[in-house]
Coordinates of N, CA and C in Angstrom, one line a residue:
M1226 N 48.6 -25.1 -238.5 CA 47.2 -25.2 -238.6 C 46.5 -25.3 -237.3
K1227 N 47.1 -26.1 -236.4 CA 46.5 -26.3 -235.0 C 46.5 -25.0 -234.3
T1228 N 47.6 -24.2 -234.4 CA 47.6 -22.9 -233.7 C 46.5 -21.9 -234.3
A1229 N 46.4 -21.9 -235.6 CA 45.3 -21.1 -236.2 C 44.0 -21.5 -235.7
F1230 N 43.7 -22.8 -235.6 CA 42.5 -23.3 -235.1 C 42.2 -22.9 -233.7
R1231 N 43.2 -22.9 -232.9 CA 43.0 -22.5 -231.5 C 42.7 -21.0 -231.4
V1232 N 43.4 -20.2 -232.2 CA 43.1 -18.8 -232.1 C 41.7 -18.5 -232.6
S1233 N 41.3 -19.2 -233.7 CA 40.0 -18.9 -234.3 C 38.9 -19.4 -233.3
T1234 N 39.1 -20.5 -232.6 CA 38.2 -21.0 -231.6 C 38.0 -20.0 -230.5
L1235 N 39.1 -19.5 -230.0 CA 39.1 -18.6 -228.8 C 38.4 -17.3 -229.3
F1236 N 38.6 -16.9 -230.5 CA 37.9 -15.7 -231.0 C 36.4 -15.8 -231.0
W1237 N 35.9 -17.0 -231.5 CA 34.5 -17.2 -231.5 C 33.9 -17.4 -230.2
V1238 N 34.6 -18.0 -229.2 CA 34.2 -18.1 -227.9 C 34.0 -16.8 -227.2
F1239 N 35.0 -15.9 -227.5 CA 35.0 -14.5 -226.9 C 33.8 -13.8 -227.5
L1240 N 33.6 -13.9 -228.8 CA 32.5 -13.2 -229.4 C 31.2 -13.7 -228.9
L1241 N 31.0 -15.0 -228.7 CA 29.8 -15.5 -228.1 C 29.5 -15.0 -226.7
L1242 N 30.6 -15.0 -225.9 CA 30.4 -14.5 -224.5 C 30.0 -13.0 -224.5
A1243 N 30.7 -12.2 -225.4 CA 30.4 -10.8 -225.5 C 28.9 -10.6 -225.9
T1244 N 28.4 -11.4 -226.9 CA 27.1 -11.3 -227.3 C 26.1 -11.6 -226.2
V1245 N 26.4 -12.6 -225.4 CA 25.5 -13.0 -224.3 C 25.5 -11.9 -223.3
H1246 N 26.7 -11.2 -223.0 CA 26.8 -10.1 -222.1 C 25.9 -9.0 -222.5
V1247 N 26.0 -8.6 -223.8 CA 25.3 -7.5 -224.3 C 23.8 -7.8 -224.3
T1248 N 23.4 -9.0 -224.6 CA 21.9 -9.4 -224.5 C 21.4 -9.3 -223.1
A1249 N 22.2 -9.7 -222.2 CA 21.8 -9.7 -220.7 C 21.7 -8.2 -220.3
A1250 N 22.7 -7.4 -220.7 CA 22.6 -6.0 -220.3 C 21.4 -5.3 -220.9
A1251 N 21.0 -5.7 -222.1 CA 19.9 -5.0 -222.7 C 18.5 -5.4 -222.1
K1252 N 18.5 -6.4 -221.3 CA 17.3 -6.8 -220.6 C 17.5 -6.9 -219.1
P1253 N 17.5 -5.7 -218.5 CA 17.7 -5.8 -217.0 C 16.6 -6.5 -216.3
R1254 N 17.0 -7.1 -215.2 CA 16.0 -7.9 -214.4 C 15.1 -6.9 -213.7
K1255 N 13.8 -7.3 -213.7 CA 12.8 -6.5 -213.1 C 12.9 -6.5 -211.6
S1256 N 12.8 -5.4 -210.9 CA 12.9 -5.3 -209.5 C 11.7 -6.1 -208.9
K1257 N 12.0 -6.7 -207.7 CA 11.0 -7.5 -207.0 C 10.3 -6.5 -206.0
K1258 N 10.7 -5.3 -206.0 CA 10.1 -4.3 -205.1 C 9.5 -3.1 -205.8
D1259 N 8.6 -2.4 -205.2 CA 8.0 -1.2 -205.8 C 7.7 -0.3 -204.6
E1260 N 7.4 1.0 -205.0 CA 7.1 2.0 -204.0 C 5.6 2.4 -204.0
V1261 N 5.1 2.3 -202.8 CA 3.7 2.7 -202.6 C 3.6 4.1 -202.0
V1262 N 2.9 4.9 -202.7 CA 2.7 6.3 -202.3 C 1.4 6.4 -201.5
T1263 N 1.5 7.1 -200.3 CA 0.3 7.3 -199.5 C 0.0 8.8 -199.4
I1264 N -1.2 9.2 -199.8 CA -1.7 10.5 -199.6 C -2.6 10.6 -198.4
S1265 N -2.1 11.2 -197.4 CA -2.9 11.3 -196.1 C -3.7 12.6 -196.1
T1266 N -5.0 12.5 -195.8 CA -5.8 13.7 -195.6 C -6.7 13.5 -194.4
S1267 N -7.4 14.6 -194.0 CA -8.3 14.5 -192.9 C -9.5 13.6 -193.1
L1268 N -9.7 13.2 -194.3 CA -10.8 12.2 -194.7 C -10.3 10.8 -194.8
G1269 N -9.0 10.6 -194.7 CA -8.5 9.2 -194.8 C -7.3 9.2 -195.7
D1270 N -6.7 8.0 -195.9 CA -5.5 7.8 -196.7 C -5.9 7.2 -198.0
I1271 N -5.1 7.6 -199.0 CA -5.2 7.1 -200.4 C -3.8 6.5 -200.7
K1272 N -3.8 5.2 -201.1 CA -2.5 4.6 -201.5 C -2.6 4.3 -203.0
L1273 N -1.4 4.6 -203.6 CA -1.4 4.3 -205.1 C 0.0 3.8 -205.5
I1274 N -0.1 3.2 -206.7 CA 1.1 2.6 -207.3 C 1.4 3.5 -208.6
L1275 N 2.6 3.7 -209.0 CA 3.0 4.4 -210.2 C 3.5 3.4 -211.2
F1276 N 3.2 3.7 -212.5 CA 3.5 2.7 -213.5 C 4.9 2.9 -214.1
D1277 N 5.5 1.7 -214.3 CA 6.8 1.7 -214.9 C 6.8 2.1 -216.4
Q1278 N 5.6 2.0 -217.0 CA 5.4 2.4 -218.4 C 5.5 3.9 -218.6
T1279 N 5.4 4.7 -217.5 CA 5.6 6.1 -217.6 C 6.7 6.6 -216.7
P1280 N 7.9 6.3 -217.1 CA 9.1 6.5 -216.2 C 9.3 7.9 -215.8
L1281 N 9.1 8.9 -216.7 CA 9.3 10.3 -216.4 C 8.4 10.7 -215.3
H1282 N 7.1 10.4 -215.5 CA 6.1 10.8 -214.5 C 6.3 10.1 -213.2
K1283 N 6.7 8.8 -213.2 CA 6.9 8.1 -212.0 C 8.1 8.7 -211.2
A1284 N 9.2 8.9 -211.9 CA 10.3 9.5 -211.2 C 10.0 10.9 -210.6
N1285 N 9.3 11.7 -211.4 CA 9.0 13.0 -210.9 C 8.1 13.0 -209.7
F1286 N 7.0 12.2 -209.7 CA 6.1 12.1 -208.6 C 6.8 11.6 -207.4
L1287 N 7.6 10.6 -207.5 CA 8.4 10.1 -206.4 C 9.3 11.1 -205.8
K1288 N 10.0 11.8 -206.7 CA 10.9 12.9 -206.2 C 10.2 14.0 -205.4
L1289 N 9.0 14.4 -205.9 CA 8.3 15.5 -205.2 C 7.7 14.9 -203.9
S1290 N 7.3 13.7 -203.9 CA 6.7 13.0 -202.7 C 7.7 12.9 -201.6
K1291 N 8.9 12.4 -202.0 CA 10.0 12.2 -201.0 C 10.6 13.5 -200.5
S1292 N 10.5 14.6 -201.3 CA 11.1 15.9 -200.9 C 10.2 16.7 -200.0
G1293 N 8.9 16.2 -199.8 CA 8.0 17.0 -199.0 C 7.3 18.1 -199.8
F1294 N 7.4 18.1 -201.1 CA 6.8 19.2 -201.9 C 5.3 19.2 -201.7
Y1295 N 4.7 18.0 -201.7 CA 3.2 18.0 -201.6 C 2.6 18.3 -200.2
T1296 N 3.4 18.2 -199.2 CA 2.9 18.5 -197.9 C 2.4 19.9 -197.7
G1297 N 1.1 20.0 -197.4 CA 0.5 21.3 -197.3 C -0.3 21.7 -198.5
T1298 N -0.1 21.0 -199.6 CA -0.9 21.3 -200.8 C -2.3 20.7 -200.6
T1299 N -3.3 21.1 -201.4 CA -4.7 20.7 -201.2 C -5.2 20.0 -202.5
F1300 N -6.4 19.4 -202.3 CA -7.2 19.0 -203.4 C -8.1 20.2 -203.7
H1301 N -7.7 21.0 -204.6 CA -8.3 22.4 -204.8 C -9.4 22.4 -205.8
R1302 N -9.6 21.3 -206.5 CA -10.7 21.2 -207.5 C -11.4 19.8 -207.4
I1303 N -12.7 19.8 -207.1 CA -13.4 18.5 -207.0 C -14.7 18.6 -207.8
I1304 N -14.9 17.5 -208.6 CA -16.2 17.4 -209.3 C -16.7 16.0 -209.2
Q1305 N -17.8 15.9 -208.4 CA -18.4 14.6 -208.1 C -18.8 13.9 -209.4
N1306 N -18.5 12.6 -209.5 CA -18.8 11.8 -210.7 C -17.8 12.1 -211.8
F1307 N -16.7 12.7 -211.5 CA -15.7 13.1 -212.5 C -14.3 12.8 -211.9
M1308 N -13.7 13.8 -211.1 CA -12.4 13.6 -210.6 C -12.1 14.6 -209.4
V1309 N -11.0 14.4 -208.8 CA -10.5 15.3 -207.8 C -9.1 15.7 -208.2
Q1310 N -8.7 16.9 -208.0 CA -7.4 17.4 -208.5 C -6.7 18.1 -207.4
G1311 N -5.4 18.0 -207.4 CA -4.5 18.6 -206.4 C -3.1 18.7 -206.8
G1312 N -2.2 19.1 -205.8 CA -0.8 19.2 -206.0 C -0.2 20.5 -206.5
D1313 N -1.0 21.5 -206.5 CA -0.5 22.8 -207.0 C 0.2 23.5 -205.8
A1314 N 1.4 24.0 -205.9 CA 2.1 24.7 -204.9 C 1.4 26.0 -204.4
N1315 N 0.6 26.6 -205.3 CA -0.2 27.8 -204.9 C -1.2 27.5 -203.9
S1316 N -1.6 26.2 -203.7 CA -2.6 25.9 -202.7 C -2.1 26.0 -201.3
K1317 N -0.8 26.2 -201.2 CA -0.2 26.3 -199.8 C -0.4 27.7 -199.3
D1318 N -0.6 28.7 -200.1 CA -0.6 30.0 -199.6 C -2.1 30.4 -199.2
A1319 N -2.2 31.6 -198.8 CA -3.5 32.1 -198.2 C -4.5 32.6 -199.2
D1320 N -4.1 32.6 -200.5 CA -4.9 33.1 -201.6 C -5.6 32.0 -202.3
P1321 N -6.9 31.7 -202.1 CA -7.6 30.6 -202.8 C -7.8 30.9 -204.3
T1322 N -7.7 32.1 -204.7 CA -8.0 32.4 -206.1 C -6.9 32.0 -207.1
N1323 N -5.7 31.7 -206.6 CA -4.6 31.3 -207.5 C -4.4 29.7 -207.5
D1324 N -5.3 29.0 -206.8 CA -5.1 27.6 -206.7 C -5.4 27.0 -208.1
G1325 N -4.4 26.2 -208.6 CA -4.6 25.5 -209.9 C -3.9 26.3 -211.0
A1326 N -3.5 27.5 -210.7 CA -2.9 28.4 -211.8 C -1.4 27.9 -212.1
G1327 N -0.8 27.2 -211.1 CA 0.6 26.8 -211.4 C 1.6 27.9 -211.1
Q1328 N 2.8 27.6 -211.1 CA 3.9 28.5 -210.8 C 4.4 29.2 -212.1
P1329 N 4.8 30.5 -212.1 CA 5.4 31.1 -213.3 C 6.6 30.3 -213.8
N1330 N 6.7 30.2 -215.1 CA 7.8 29.5 -215.7 C 7.9 28.1 -215.3
E1331 N 6.8 27.5 -214.9 CA 6.8 26.1 -214.4 C 7.3 25.1 -215.5
T1332 N 8.2 24.2 -215.2 CA 8.6 23.2 -216.2 C 7.5 22.2 -216.4
T1333 N 7.6 21.5 -217.5 CA 6.6 20.5 -217.8 C 7.3 19.1 -218.0
I1334 N 6.5 18.1 -218.1 CA 7.0 16.7 -218.3 C 6.4 16.3 -219.7
A1335 N 7.3 15.7 -220.5 CA 6.9 15.2 -221.8 C 5.8 14.2 -221.6
A1336 N 4.8 14.3 -222.5 CA 3.6 13.3 -222.4 C 4.1 11.9 -222.5
E1337 N 3.5 11.0 -221.8 CA 3.7 9.6 -221.8 C 2.4 8.9 -221.9
I1338 N 1.6 9.3 -223.0 CA 0.3 8.7 -223.1 C 0.4 7.4 -223.8
R1339 N -0.1 6.3 -223.1 CA 0.0 5.0 -223.6 C -1.5 4.4 -223.7
P1340 N -1.7 3.7 -224.8 CA -3.1 3.2 -225.1 C -3.6 2.2 -224.0
E1341 N -2.7 1.5 -223.4 CA -3.2 0.5 -222.4 C -3.5 1.1 -221.0
L1342 N -3.1 2.3 -220.8 CA -3.3 3.0 -219.5 C -4.5 3.9 -219.6
L1343 N -5.6 3.4 -219.0 CA -6.9 4.1 -219.2 C -7.4 4.9 -218.0
H1344 N -8.3 5.8 -218.3 CA -8.9 6.6 -217.2 C -10.0 5.8 -216.5
K1345 N -9.7 4.7 -215.8 CA -10.7 4.0 -215.0 C -10.8 4.5 -213.6
F1346 N -11.7 4.1 -212.9 CA -11.9 4.5 -211.5 C -10.6 4.4 -210.7
G1347 N -10.2 5.5 -210.1 CA -9.0 5.4 -209.3 C -7.7 5.7 -210.1
A1348 N -7.8 5.9 -211.4 CA -6.6 6.2 -212.2 C -6.0 7.5 -211.8
V1349 N -4.7 7.6 -211.7 CA -4.0 8.8 -211.4 C -3.4 9.4 -212.7
A1350 N -3.7 10.6 -213.0 CA -3.2 11.2 -214.2 C -2.7 12.6 -214.0
A1351 N -1.9 13.1 -214.9 CA -1.3 14.4 -214.8 C -2.2 15.5 -215.4
A1352 N -2.4 16.6 -214.7 CA -3.1 17.7 -215.3 C -2.2 18.4 -216.3
R1353 N -2.8 19.2 -217.1 CA -2.0 20.0 -218.1 C -2.8 21.1 -218.7
Q1354 N -2.1 22.0 -219.4 CA -2.7 23.1 -220.1 C -3.4 22.5 -221.4
G1355 N -4.4 23.3 -221.9 CA -5.1 22.8 -223.1 C -4.3 22.7 -224.3
D1356 N -4.8 22.0 -225.3 CA -4.1 21.7 -226.6 C -3.8 23.0 -227.3
F1357 N -4.6 24.1 -227.2 CA -4.4 25.3 -227.9 C -3.1 26.0 -227.6
V1358 N -2.6 25.8 -226.3 CA -1.3 26.4 -225.9 C -0.3 25.3 -225.6
N1359 N -0.7 24.0 -225.7 CA 0.1 22.9 -225.4 C -0.2 21.7 -226.3
P1360 N 0.2 21.9 -227.6 CA -0.2 20.9 -228.6 C 0.5 19.5 -228.4
T1361 N 1.7 19.5 -227.6 CA 2.4 18.3 -227.4 C 1.8 17.5 -226.2
R1362 N 0.8 18.2 -225.5 CA 0.1 17.6 -224.3 C 1.1 17.3 -223.2
A1363 N 2.1 18.1 -223.0 CA 3.0 18.0 -221.9 C 2.3 18.2 -220.6
S1364 N 2.7 17.5 -219.6 CA 2.1 17.5 -218.3 C 2.6 18.5 -217.3
S1365 N 1.7 19.0 -216.4 CA 2.2 19.8 -215.3 C 3.2 19.1 -214.5
S1366 N 4.2 19.8 -213.9 CA 5.2 19.1 -213.2 C 4.8 18.7 -211.8
S1367 N 3.6 19.1 -211.3 CA 3.2 18.7 -210.0 C 1.7 18.4 -209.9
Q1368 N 0.8 19.0 -210.6 CA -0.6 18.8 -210.5 C -1.1 17.5 -211.1
F1369 N -1.9 16.9 -210.3 CA -2.4 15.5 -210.8 C -3.9 15.5 -210.4
Y1370 N -4.6 14.5 -211.0 CA -6.0 14.2 -210.6 C -6.2 12.7 -210.5
I1371 N -7.3 12.4 -209.8 CA -7.7 11.0 -209.6 C -9.1 10.9 -210.1
V1372 N -9.3 9.9 -211.0 CA -10.6 9.7 -211.5 C -11.5 9.2 -210.4
Q1373 N -12.7 9.9 -210.2 CA -13.6 9.5 -209.2 C -14.9 8.8 -209.7
N1374 N -15.1 9.0 -211.0 CA -16.3 8.4 -211.6 C -16.1 6.9 -211.6
H1375 N -17.0 6.1 -211.0 CA -16.9 4.7 -210.9 C -16.9 4.0 -212.2
N1376 N -17.4 4.6 -213.3 CA -17.4 4.0 -214.6 C -16.2 4.5 -215.4
G1377 N -15.3 5.3 -214.8 CA -14.2 5.9 -215.5 C -14.6 7.1 -216.3
T1378 N -13.6 7.7 -216.9 CA -13.8 8.8 -217.8 C -13.1 8.6 -219.1
P1379 N -13.7 7.7 -219.9 CA -13.1 7.2 -221.2 C -12.8 8.4 -222.2
H1380 N -13.6 9.5 -222.1 CA -13.4 10.5 -223.0 C -12.1 11.2 -222.9
L1381 N -11.4 11.0 -221.8 CA -10.0 11.5 -221.5 C -8.9 10.6 -222.0
N1382 N -9.3 9.4 -222.4 CA -8.2 8.5 -222.8 C -7.5 9.0 -224.1
G1383 N -6.2 8.9 -224.1 CA -5.4 9.4 -225.2 C -5.1 10.9 -225.2
A1384 N -5.6 11.6 -224.2 CA -5.4 13.0 -224.1 C -4.6 13.5 -223.0
Y1385 N -4.5 12.7 -221.9 CA -3.8 13.0 -220.7 C -3.0 11.8 -220.3
T1386 N -1.8 12.0 -219.7 CA -1.0 10.9 -219.3 C -1.5 10.3 -218.0
V1387 N -1.9 9.0 -218.0 CA -2.2 8.2 -216.8 C -1.0 7.6 -216.4
F1388 N -0.6 7.8 -215.1 CA 0.7 7.3 -214.6 C 0.6 6.5 -213.3
G1389 N -0.6 6.2 -212.8 CA -0.7 5.5 -211.6 C -2.1 5.0 -211.4
Q1390 N -2.3 4.3 -210.3 CA -3.6 3.7 -209.9 C -3.7 3.6 -208.4
V1391 N -4.9 4.1 -207.9 CA -5.2 3.9 -206.5 C -5.4 2.4 -206.2
I1392 N -4.7 1.9 -205.1 CA -4.9 0.5 -204.8 C -5.6 0.4 -203.4
S1393 N -5.8 1.5 -202.7 CA -6.5 1.5 -201.4 C -7.0 2.9 -201.2
G1394 N -8.2 3.1 -200.7 CA -8.7 4.4 -200.4 C -9.6 5.0 -201.4
L1395 N -10.2 4.2 -202.2 CA -11.1 4.7 -203.2 C -12.3 5.3 -202.5
D1396 N -12.7 4.8 -201.4 CA -13.8 5.4 -200.6 C -13.4 6.9 -200.2
V1397 N -12.1 7.1 -199.9 CA -11.7 8.4 -199.5 C -11.8 9.4 -200.7
V1398 N -11.4 8.9 -201.9 CA -11.6 9.7 -203.1 C -13.1 10.1 -203.3
D1399 N -14.0 9.2 -203.0 CA -15.4 9.5 -203.0 C -15.8 10.6 -202.0
K1400 N -15.2 10.5 -200.8 CA -15.5 11.4 -199.8 C -15.0 12.8 -200.1
I1401 N -13.8 12.9 -200.7 CA -13.3 14.2 -201.1 C -14.2 14.8 -202.2
A1402 N -14.6 14.0 -203.2 CA -15.4 14.5 -204.3 C -16.8 15.0 -203.8
A1403 N -17.2 14.5 -202.7 CA -18.6 14.9 -202.2 C -18.6 16.1 -201.2
Q1404 N -17.4 16.7 -201.0 CA -17.4 17.8 -200.0 C -18.0 19.1 -200.6
P1405 N -18.6 19.9 -199.7 CA -19.2 21.2 -200.2 C -18.1 22.0 -200.9
K1406 N -18.6 22.7 -202.0 CA -17.6 23.5 -202.7 C -18.3 24.8 -203.2
N1407 N -17.4 25.7 -203.8 CA -18.0 26.9 -204.3 C -18.2 26.8 -205.8
G1408 N -18.5 27.9 -206.5 CA -18.8 27.9 -207.9 C -17.6 27.5 -208.8
N1409 N -16.4 27.6 -208.2 CA -15.2 27.3 -209.0 C -14.7 25.8 -208.7
D1410 N -15.6 25.1 -208.1 CA -15.3 23.7 -207.7 C -14.2 23.5 -206.7
R1411 N -14.0 24.6 -205.9 CA -13.0 24.5 -204.9 C -13.7 24.2 -203.6
P1412 N -13.2 23.2 -202.8 CA -13.8 22.9 -201.5 C -13.9 24.1 -200.6
L1413 N -15.0 24.2 -199.9 CA -15.1 25.3 -198.9 C -14.2 25.1 -197.7
T1414 N -13.8 23.9 -197.4 CA -12.8 23.6 -196.4 C -11.6 23.0 -197.0
D1415 N -10.4 23.5 -196.8 CA -9.2 23.0 -197.4 C -9.0 21.5 -197.1
I1416 N -8.7 20.7 -198.1 CA -8.4 19.3 -197.9 C -6.9 19.2 -198.2
K1417 N -6.2 19.3 -197.1 CA -4.7 19.3 -197.3 C -4.2 17.9 -197.3
M1418 N -3.0 17.7 -197.9 CA -2.5 16.4 -198.0 C -1.0 16.4 -197.5
T1419 N -0.7 15.2 -197.0 CA 0.7 14.9 -196.7 C 1.0 13.6 -197.4
V1420 N 2.2 13.6 -198.1 CA 2.5 12.4 -199.0 C 3.8 11.8 -198.5
S1421 N 3.7 10.4 -198.4 CA 4.9 9.6 -198.0 C 5.0 8.5 -199.0
V1422 N 6.2 7.9 -199.0 CA 6.6 6.8 -199.9 C 7.2 5.6 -199.1
E1423 N 6.7 4.4 -199.4 CA 7.2 3.2 -198.7 C 7.6 2.1 -199.8
K1424 N 8.8 1.6 -199.7 CA 9.2 0.5 -200.6 C 8.8 -0.8 -200.0
L1425 N 8.1 -1.6 -200.8 CA 7.7 -3.0 -200.4 C 8.0 -4.0 -201.5
K1426 N 8.0 -5.2 -201.1 CA 8.1 -6.3 -202.1 C 6.8 -6.3 -202.9
K1427 N 6.9 -6.5 -204.2 CA 5.7 -6.6 -205.0 C 4.7 -7.7 -204.5
K1428 N 5.2 -8.8 -204.1 CA 4.4 -9.9 -203.5 C 3.6 -9.4 -202.3
K1429 N 4.2 -8.6 -201.5 CA 3.6 -8.0 -200.3 C 2.5 -7.0 -200.7
I1430 N 2.8 -6.2 -201.7 CA 1.8 -5.3 -202.2 C 0.5 -6.0 -202.7
T1431 N 0.7 -7.1 -203.4 CA -0.4 -7.9 -203.9 C -1.2 -8.5 -202.8
E1432 N -0.5 -9.0 -201.7 CA -1.1 -9.6 -200.6 C -1.9 -8.5 -199.8
L1433 N -1.4 -7.3 -199.7 CA -2.1 -6.3 -198.8 C -3.2 -5.6 -199.6
Y1434 N -3.0 -5.4 -200.9 CA -3.9 -4.5 -201.6 C -4.6 -5.2 -202.8
G1435 N -4.2 -6.4 -203.1 CA -4.8 -7.1 -204.3 C -4.4 -6.6 -205.6
Y1436 N -3.3 -5.8 -205.6 CA -2.9 -5.2 -206.9 C -2.0 -6.3 -207.6
K1437 N -2.3 -6.6 -208.8 CA -1.5 -7.7 -209.5 C -0.6 -7.0 -210.6
Y1438 N 0.7 -7.4 -210.5 CA 1.6 -6.9 -211.5 C 1.6 -7.8 -212.7
E1439 N 1.8 -7.2 -213.9 CA 1.8 -8.0 -215.1 C 3.2 -8.7 -215.3

């Protein structure tokens, strides 16, 4: 009986430890660091944070930023009191008429539309094709826009994936939106960007930019 008791006790101890291990594995510790993206233009720098709630968009934007994809692309569409849009590879070439058209057979990113992520001033969101050809609301793999309306653009909530927020350089977004443009909302002078990424402690990001993590 004593031997049976010991075996049973060891079994339950093992089961308890295994359960604790699985529970711990299911809840990974949150990183104390994050990556700040800097979009540098001739009008100044824009710094932004990407949301963990939209992991596909965050990973994709960081990948493109680190690879140098965005270097030389432009903000090709600007509408004051609305938004500024950029990130199309076509804007690197000498043909301004194809800016915003996207690449042939371009891959898309599955929508990550979340009700708590709203189109407020400085929100970073993914451009996409219209519902009539894109009923799942999948995002462009590279094109993005930044909300420039100081009151936000609430009519876009629930329709496009918001995946980041400007934490510094909102004045630069205003400057970009105010540039002279043609009838297609394309700036008369190219507003080219260079994009870089820096990993910092979240505490430092809060100290520098006032951004508070939940």
